[in-house]
Short mmCIF file of C-alpha atoms and ligand atoms in Angstrom, two decimals:
data_model
loop_
_atom_site.label_atom_id
_atom_site.label_comp_id
_atom_site.label_asym_id
_atom_site.label_seq_id
_atom_site.Cartn_x
_atom_site.Cartn_y
_atom_site.Cartn_z
CA MET A 1 -0.12 -0.64 0.34
CA ILE A 2 1.44 3.06 -1.16
CA ASP A 3 -0.41 6.58 -0.49
CA PRO A 4 -0.06 9.92 -3.03
CA PHE A 5 2.78 10.73 -1.16
CA GLY A 6 4.58 7.56 -2.04
CA ARG A 7 4.72 6.47 2.03
CA ALA A 8 4.73 2.97 2.35
CA VAL A 9 1.83 1.80 4.88
CA THR A 10 2.99 -0.49 6.68
CA TYR A 11 1.99 -0.44 10.16
CA LEU A 12 -1.81 -0.36 11.73
CA ARG A 13 -3.12 0.69 14.99
CA VAL A 14 -6.67 -1.09 15.46
CA SER A 15 -8.37 0.06 18.15
CA VAL A 16 -10.76 -3.18 20.32
CA THR A 17 -12.79 -1.40 22.17
CA ASP A 18 -13.50 2.53 22.62
CA ARG A 19 -15.16 1.25 26.71
CA CYS A 20 -12.30 1.36 29.13
CA ASP A 21 -12.06 0.64 32.79
CA PHE A 22 -10.42 4.17 33.39
CA ARG A 23 -11.42 7.88 32.65
CA CYS A 24 -8.45 9.65 31.98
CA VAL A 25 -8.41 13.71 32.17
CA TYR A 26 -7.08 14.25 28.62
CA CYS A 27 -8.68 11.05 26.90
CA MET A 28 -12.14 11.26 28.81
CA ALA A 29 -14.92 13.23 29.90
CA GLU A 30 -16.42 11.74 33.10
CA ASP A 31 -19.69 10.30 31.96
CA MET A 32 -18.71 8.81 28.41
CA THR A 33 -21.42 7.06 25.98
CA PHE A 34 -20.17 4.69 25.04
CA LEU A 35 -21.11 2.61 21.39
CA PRO A 36 -23.65 -0.12 21.58
CA LYS A 37 -22.58 -3.45 20.92
CA ARG A 38 -23.68 -3.80 17.42
CA GLU A 39 -21.67 -0.98 15.79
CA VAL A 40 -18.80 -2.78 17.39
CA LEU A 41 -17.03 -5.07 15.41
CA SER A 42 -17.18 -8.61 16.07
CA LEU A 43 -13.40 -10.52 16.86
CA GLU A 44 -13.86 -12.04 13.96
CA GLU A 45 -14.40 -9.83 11.93
CA LEU A 46 -11.61 -7.59 13.85
CA ASP A 47 -9.75 -11.27 12.48
CA ARG A 48 -10.85 -10.44 8.78
CA LEU A 49 -9.46 -7.22 8.94
CA CYS A 50 -5.85 -7.22 10.14
CA THR A 51 -5.57 -10.26 8.24
CA ALA A 52 -6.64 -8.66 5.49
CA PHE A 53 -4.27 -5.26 5.82
CA ILE A 54 -1.26 -8.22 6.68
CA GLU A 55 -1.90 -9.06 3.21
CA LYS A 56 -2.06 -6.21 1.72
CA GLY A 57 2.09 -5.58 3.75
CA VAL A 58 1.20 -4.61 6.66
CA ARG A 59 3.72 -5.49 9.07
CA LYS A 60 3.35 -4.26 12.64
CA LEU A 61 -0.13 -4.52 13.92
CA ARG A 62 -0.31 -2.29 17.54
CA LEU A 63 -3.67 -3.56 18.99
CA THR A 64 -5.30 -0.72 21.48
CA GLY A 65 -8.19 1.29 22.61
CA GLY A 66 -10.56 2.13 24.91
CA GLU A 67 -8.84 -0.08 27.41
CA PRO A 68 -8.02 -3.77 25.18
CA LEU A 69 -7.44 -6.07 27.82
CA VAL A 70 -11.26 -5.34 28.46
CA ARG A 71 -12.71 -6.52 25.83
CA LYS A 72 -14.17 -9.86 26.72
CA ASN A 73 -12.17 -12.17 25.30
CA ILE A 74 -10.34 -10.62 23.52
CA MET A 75 -7.33 -13.17 24.12
CA SER A 76 -9.12 -15.42 21.73
CA LEU A 77 -8.02 -12.99 18.74
CA ILE A 78 -4.22 -11.63 20.39
CA ARG A 79 -3.66 -15.59 20.14
CA ASN A 80 -5.26 -15.59 16.09
CA LEU A 81 -3.15 -13.23 15.25
CA GLY A 82 -0.80 -15.25 16.34
CA ARG A 83 -0.25 -16.82 13.31
CA HIS A 84 0.56 -14.50 11.76
CA LEU A 85 3.75 -14.22 13.74
CA ASP A 86 4.43 -17.25 12.93
CA SER A 87 4.25 -17.07 8.88
CA GLY A 88 6.30 -15.09 8.87
CA ALA A 89 3.89 -11.97 7.39
CA LEU A 90 3.84 -10.33 9.80
CA GLU A 91 7.36 -8.49 12.32
CA GLU A 92 6.04 -7.52 15.07
CA LEU A 93 2.07 -8.18 17.33
CA THR A 94 1.96 -5.31 19.90
CA ILE A 95 -0.58 -3.47 22.26
CA THR A 96 -1.25 -0.54 24.38
CA THR A 97 -2.64 -0.30 27.32
CA ASN A 98 -3.37 1.57 30.52
CA GLY A 99 -2.24 -2.15 32.56
CA SER A 100 -4.78 -2.25 34.81
CA GLN A 101 -5.43 -5.83 33.54
CA LEU A 102 -1.50 -6.81 32.66
CA SER A 103 -0.37 -8.81 35.97
CA ARG A 104 -3.93 -11.90 34.81
CA PHE A 105 -2.67 -11.39 30.83
CA ALA A 106 1.24 -11.07 30.62
CA ASN A 107 2.07 -14.46 30.52
CA GLU A 108 -0.63 -15.47 28.05
CA LEU A 109 0.00 -12.77 25.61
CA TYR A 110 4.07 -13.65 25.84
CA ASP A 111 3.12 -16.83 25.34
CA CYS A 112 0.63 -15.17 21.80
CA GLY A 113 3.85 -14.17 20.13
CA VAL A 114 3.60 -10.38 21.70
CA ARG A 115 6.96 -9.65 22.68
CA ARG A 116 6.72 -5.63 23.33
CA ILE A 117 4.04 -3.81 24.95
CA ASN A 118 3.08 -0.24 26.60
CA VAL A 119 1.95 0.85 29.41
CA SER A 120 0.79 3.77 30.07
CA ILE A 121 1.62 6.01 32.83
CA ASP A 122 1.65 9.65 33.52
CA THR A 123 2.06 10.06 37.93
CA LEU A 124 3.95 7.50 40.31
CA ASP A 125 2.09 10.08 42.92
CA PRO A 126 -1.09 7.31 43.78
CA GLN A 127 -3.04 10.21 44.87
CA LYS A 128 -1.80 12.00 41.76
CA PHE A 129 -2.98 9.01 39.21
CA LYS A 130 -5.68 8.47 40.53
CA THR A 131 -6.99 12.08 39.85
CA VAL A 132 -5.70 11.96 36.57
CA THR A 133 -7.01 8.13 35.71
CA ARG A 134 -10.05 9.56 38.13
CA TRP A 135 -10.72 5.46 38.42
CA GLY A 136 -7.27 4.28 38.05
CA ASP A 137 -5.05 1.65 41.22
CA LEU A 138 -1.21 2.87 40.59
CA ALA A 139 -0.82 -0.21 42.33
CA LYS A 140 -1.98 -2.68 39.99
CA VAL A 141 -0.49 -1.25 37.55
CA LEU A 142 2.64 -1.13 38.61
CA ASP A 143 1.86 -4.85 39.32
CA GLY A 144 1.56 -5.48 35.74
CA VAL A 145 3.99 -4.01 34.54
CA ARG A 146 5.71 -6.59 36.64
CA ALA A 147 4.38 -9.33 35.43
CA ALA A 148 5.41 -8.17 32.20
CA THR A 149 8.66 -8.05 33.07
CA ALA A 150 8.49 -10.85 34.28
CA ALA A 151 6.68 -12.67 31.20
CA GLY A 152 9.50 -11.11 29.06
CA LEU A 153 7.70 -8.76 27.86
CA LYS A 154 9.74 -5.43 26.41
CA THR A 155 7.44 -2.61 28.78
CA LYS A 156 8.03 0.88 27.01
CA ILE A 157 5.75 3.91 29.56
CA ASN A 158 3.91 6.22 27.86
CA MET A 159 3.57 9.61 30.41
CA VAL A 160 1.31 12.62 28.76
CA ALA A 161 3.25 14.87 30.19
CA LEU A 162 0.69 17.34 31.71
CA LYS A 163 0.99 21.51 32.28
CA ASP A 164 0.82 21.57 35.91
CA VAL A 165 -0.59 18.66 36.47
CA ASN A 166 2.81 15.90 36.08
CA GLU A 167 5.04 18.71 34.68
CA HIS A 168 6.95 18.41 37.85
CA GLU A 169 7.58 14.47 37.84
CA ILE A 170 9.01 13.97 34.57
CA GLN A 171 12.64 13.89 36.06
CA PRO A 172 11.74 10.59 38.84
CA MET A 173 9.55 8.91 36.28
CA LEU A 174 12.28 9.22 33.83
CA GLU A 175 15.01 7.88 36.19
CA TRP A 176 12.10 5.17 37.42
CA CYS A 177 11.87 4.00 33.95
CA HIS A 178 15.48 3.61 33.03
CA GLY A 179 15.93 2.07 36.60
CA GLU A 180 13.64 -1.00 35.77
CA GLY A 181 14.54 -0.93 32.31
CA HIS A 182 12.08 0.73 30.77
CA ASP A 183 11.80 3.08 27.93
CA LEU A 184 10.08 6.22 28.35
CA THR A 185 8.47 8.02 25.86
CA LEU A 186 7.01 11.61 26.47
CA ILE A 187 3.51 12.22 24.76
CA GLU A 188 2.04 16.47 24.13
CA THR A 189 -1.52 16.75 24.60
CA MET A 190 -3.59 16.69 21.77
CA PRO A 191 -6.34 18.22 20.98
CA LEU A 192 -9.05 15.61 19.67
CA GLY A 193 -12.96 14.82 21.57
CA GLU A 194 -14.67 16.64 24.14
CA ILE A 195 -13.34 16.56 27.95
CA ASP A 196 -14.33 18.36 30.81
CA GLY A 197 -11.41 20.89 31.35
CA ASP A 198 -9.71 23.18 29.66
CA ARG A 199 -6.86 22.17 27.18
CA THR A 200 -4.36 24.93 26.88
CA ASP A 201 -4.42 24.71 30.28
CA GLN A 202 -2.44 21.43 29.71
CA TYR A 203 -0.78 22.07 26.87
CA LEU A 204 3.18 21.52 27.72
CA PRO A 205 5.35 21.46 25.13
CA LEU A 206 7.85 19.30 25.11
CA SER A 207 10.63 22.01 23.39
CA THR A 208 10.34 22.52 27.47
CA VAL A 209 10.67 19.80 28.43
CA ARG A 210 13.77 19.05 26.99
CA SER A 211 15.22 22.16 27.88
CA ARG A 212 14.56 20.83 31.36
CA LEU A 213 16.16 17.59 31.42
CA ALA A 214 18.96 18.69 28.49
CA GLU A 215 20.16 20.98 32.67
CA ARG A 216 20.41 17.85 34.29
CA PHE A 217 21.40 15.51 31.39
CA THR A 218 23.31 14.63 28.68
CA LEU A 219 20.42 14.14 25.85
CA THR A 220 21.75 12.91 22.89
CA ASP A 221 19.79 12.65 19.36
CA ILE A 222 20.14 8.81 17.90
CA PRO A 223 18.19 8.32 14.08
CA TYR A 224 15.83 4.76 16.82
CA LYS A 225 12.64 4.24 15.12
CA THR A 226 9.57 1.69 16.90
CA GLY A 227 8.29 1.93 13.80
CA GLY A 228 5.90 4.79 15.62
CA PRO A 229 6.21 8.74 15.14
CA ALA A 230 8.60 9.21 18.13
CA ARG A 231 12.44 10.30 18.77
CA TYR A 232 14.91 9.49 20.63
CA VAL A 233 17.15 10.23 22.52
CA THR A 234 19.89 8.55 24.55
CA ILE A 235 19.95 10.01 28.45
CA GLU A 236 24.35 9.56 29.35
CA GLU A 237 23.08 9.44 33.16
CA THR A 238 20.94 6.79 33.35
CA GLY A 239 21.68 4.46 29.75
CA GLY A 240 18.48 4.79 28.73
CA LYS A 241 16.36 6.24 25.47
CA LEU A 242 13.65 8.93 26.14
CA GLY A 243 11.22 9.48 22.73
CA PHE A 244 9.43 12.46 22.39
CA ILE A 245 6.18 12.31 20.68
CA THR A 246 5.46 15.82 19.33
CA PRO A 247 2.76 16.10 16.84
CA LEU A 248 1.70 20.31 18.04
CA THR A 249 5.57 21.56 17.95
CA HIS A 250 7.02 19.43 15.26
CA ASN A 251 5.09 18.52 12.11
CA PHE A 252 5.79 13.86 12.18
CA CYS A 253 3.75 13.71 8.70
CA GLU A 254 6.45 13.15 5.91
CA SER A 255 7.58 9.08 7.49
CA CYS A 256 3.78 8.30 8.58
CA ASN A 257 3.59 4.48 7.45
CA ARG A 258 0.23 4.03 9.72
CA VAL A 259 -3.45 3.99 9.47
CA ARG A 260 -5.72 3.46 12.38
CA VAL A 261 -9.39 2.06 12.51
CA THR A 262 -11.73 2.22 14.50
CA CYS A 263 -14.23 -0.49 16.91
CA THR A 264 -16.59 -0.01 14.28
CA GLY A 265 -14.42 -0.63 11.70
CA GLN A 266 -13.72 3.07 9.97
CA LEU A 267 -10.57 3.90 8.76
CA TYR A 268 -9.24 6.92 9.01
CA MET A 269 -5.13 7.88 6.84
CA CYS A 270 -4.40 10.22 9.47
CA LEU A 271 -4.93 10.97 12.99
CA GLY A 272 -5.41 14.58 12.53
CA GLN A 273 -7.75 14.90 10.10
CA ASP A 274 -12.21 13.45 10.09
CA ASP A 275 -11.66 12.32 6.47
CA MET A 276 -12.23 8.86 6.96
CA ALA A 277 -13.74 5.30 4.93
CA ASP A 278 -15.98 2.77 6.26
CA LEU A 279 -14.86 -0.54 6.40
CA ARG A 280 -17.47 -3.03 8.07
CA ALA A 281 -20.10 -2.23 5.00
CA PRO A 282 -17.37 -3.90 2.60
CA LEU A 283 -16.46 -6.19 5.57
CA ARG A 284 -20.28 -6.86 6.50
CA ALA A 285 -21.38 -6.95 2.28
CA SER A 286 -20.08 -10.72 1.50
CA GLU A 287 -17.58 -12.93 2.91
CA GLY A 288 -14.68 -12.90 0.34
CA ASN A 289 -12.28 -9.97 0.81
CA GLU A 290 -12.50 -8.22 -2.51
CA VAL A 291 -14.69 -5.47 -1.29
CA LEU A 292 -12.41 -5.04 0.80
CA ASN A 293 -9.50 -4.80 -0.67
CA ASP A 294 -10.83 -2.10 -3.57
CA ALA A 295 -12.29 0.13 -0.44
CA ILE A 296 -9.28 -0.50 1.89
CA ASP A 297 -6.74 0.80 -1.63
CA GLU A 298 -9.50 3.42 -2.79
CA ALA A 299 -9.04 4.55 1.15
CA ILE A 300 -4.61 4.40 1.05
CA GLY A 301 -5.50 6.95 -2.37
CA ARG A 302 -7.05 9.52 0.21
CA LYS A 303 -3.80 9.50 2.62
CA PRO A 304 -3.58 12.79 2.95
CA LYS A 305 0.00 15.00 3.55
CA GLY A 306 -0.42 15.92 7.25
CA HIS A 307 -2.35 16.87 9.81
CA ASP A 308 -3.40 20.92 11.03
CA PHE A 309 -3.81 20.70 14.64
CA VAL A 310 -3.65 23.54 16.82
CA ILE A 311 -4.48 24.39 20.25
CA ASP A 312 -5.40 27.94 21.03
CA ARG A 313 -7.29 29.86 23.53
CA ASP A 314 -9.75 31.30 20.35
CA ARG A 315 -10.80 27.89 19.41
CA ASN A 316 -11.14 26.35 22.07
CA GLN A 317 -13.06 22.90 20.68
CA PRO A 318 -11.16 19.70 19.54
CA ALA A 319 -9.48 20.49 16.03
CA VAL A 320 -11.15 17.14 14.94
CA SER A 321 -14.02 15.96 17.55
CA ARG A 322 -13.86 12.42 17.95
CA HIS A 323 -11.85 10.65 21.39
CA MET A 324 -8.26 9.70 21.18
CA SER A 325 -10.30 6.44 22.86
CA VAL A 326 -12.49 6.57 18.83
CA THR A 327 -9.35 5.71 17.03
CA GLY A 328 -6.85 4.68 20.06
CA GLY A 329 -3.69 7.43 19.62
N1 SAM B 1 -5.82 2.70 27.37
C1 SAM B 1 -4.79 2.36 26.79
C2 SAM B 1 -4.13 3.68 27.40
O1 SAM B 1 -3.69 4.53 28.05
O2 SAM B 1 -2.50 3.05 26.88
C3 SAM B 1 -4.94 2.77 25.74
C4 SAM B 1 -5.27 3.59 24.60
S1 SAM B 1 -4.86 4.95 24.82
C5 SAM B 1 -6.30 6.58 23.91
C6 SAM B 1 -3.63 5.89 23.78
C7 SAM B 1 -1.90 5.97 24.15
O3 SAM B 1 -3.32 7.99 24.39
C8 SAM B 1 -2.52 6.79 25.81
O4 SAM B 1 -0.87 6.59 26.32
C9 SAM B 1 -3.16 7.61 26.44
O5 SAM B 1 -2.51 8.79 27.64
C10 SAM B 1 -2.47 8.49 25.33
N2 SAM B 1 -3.47 9.59 25.75
C11 SAM B 1 -5.08 10.00 25.06
N3 SAM B 1 -5.35 10.61 25.17
C12 SAM B 1 -4.13 11.67 24.60
C13 SAM B 1 -4.85 13.65 24.49
N4 SAM B 1 -6.01 13.80 23.86
N5 SAM B 1 -3.28 13.63 23.92
C14 SAM B 1 -2.58 12.75 24.31
N6 SAM B 1 -2.03 11.65 24.67
C15 SAM B 1 -2.84 10.64 25.11
FE1 SF4 B 2 -8.35 4.56 29.20
FE2 SF4 B 2 -6.61 4.24 28.07
FE3 SF4 B 2 -7.26 6.84 27.52
FE4 SF4 B 2 -7.00 6.75 29.66
S1 SF4 B 2 -5.31 6.76 27.79
S2 SF4 B 2 -9.05 7.08 29.72
S3 SF4 B 2 -6.89 4.61 30.51
S4 SF4 B 2 -8.31 4.61 26.73
#
């Protein structure tokens, strides 16, 4: 799959549910309305869809959400998708999770062929964790991370940098992550979906974070790539890696290799644009994949050059109306 700008699409992120057992303040409103179950693709349909993309050249597949591990029987999907690792068609099968269910599933994930996972943790302060996630329990998440490491899963921590909330915890988080052998990726807040607060209050440019860290640590840019949009540095003092995902201060679109599918089968060619293609109707239209494949090809032909996120006070509304939990980040 080559888009109009010559970029090969080899990375698919699939949101397997819009539901979640947390309500992170930057991601969801507390009182969220979730999709009726009939609108959500069944596990069999998700398998068919992912397989169609793999047959078209996707080499890396990430399951996300909402919280992927709260979807009923999700492990059966992961186990089935593992066959594409065995055949060599797929290079990597991975998930992004809030970690709440990891203690239960870590061993099984490894057994299904998963080798790396991303776990989102915004603070190591239990009280603040509760404030940020509204419903989360830090102790449970940290147990999950330990279980993942014990199971052999390489675990990267994702932290959304939030002004005034956790901006002074970035250094302790970095030291903790690298001490435990986890890489850390910092993410800027993105204006996706209505939340209860004001996003301009949460926005902390990572350029500021980086210069602050540079006063304490030696940061060296490295060309390391995980297939995602993060740019990495090594930290000489800790020996670990630190990634920055900066959609607002830096345009990462020129090397974009990915597309996203929501749990209802909508294909988004860009996280920051509203254009999408419905794949559920073609998927349900027939048992063969001809209609589906045509719909995918047509959509890839419309992948835009880049996004145009802006956070500003005059336009205090999300640049994109859907929540991150719908497209999965
Ligand atoms: N529930 C899982 C988790 O939290 O890791 C997977 C889905 S979550 C939507 C994926 C990632 O997106 C998480 O790292 C989360 O912190 C991040 N995220 C959610 N809303 C965001 C926003 N508005 N701006 C930036 N990152 C966001
Ligand atoms: Fe749930 Fe992840 Fe969104 Fe937090 S960031 S509410 S854990 S989907």
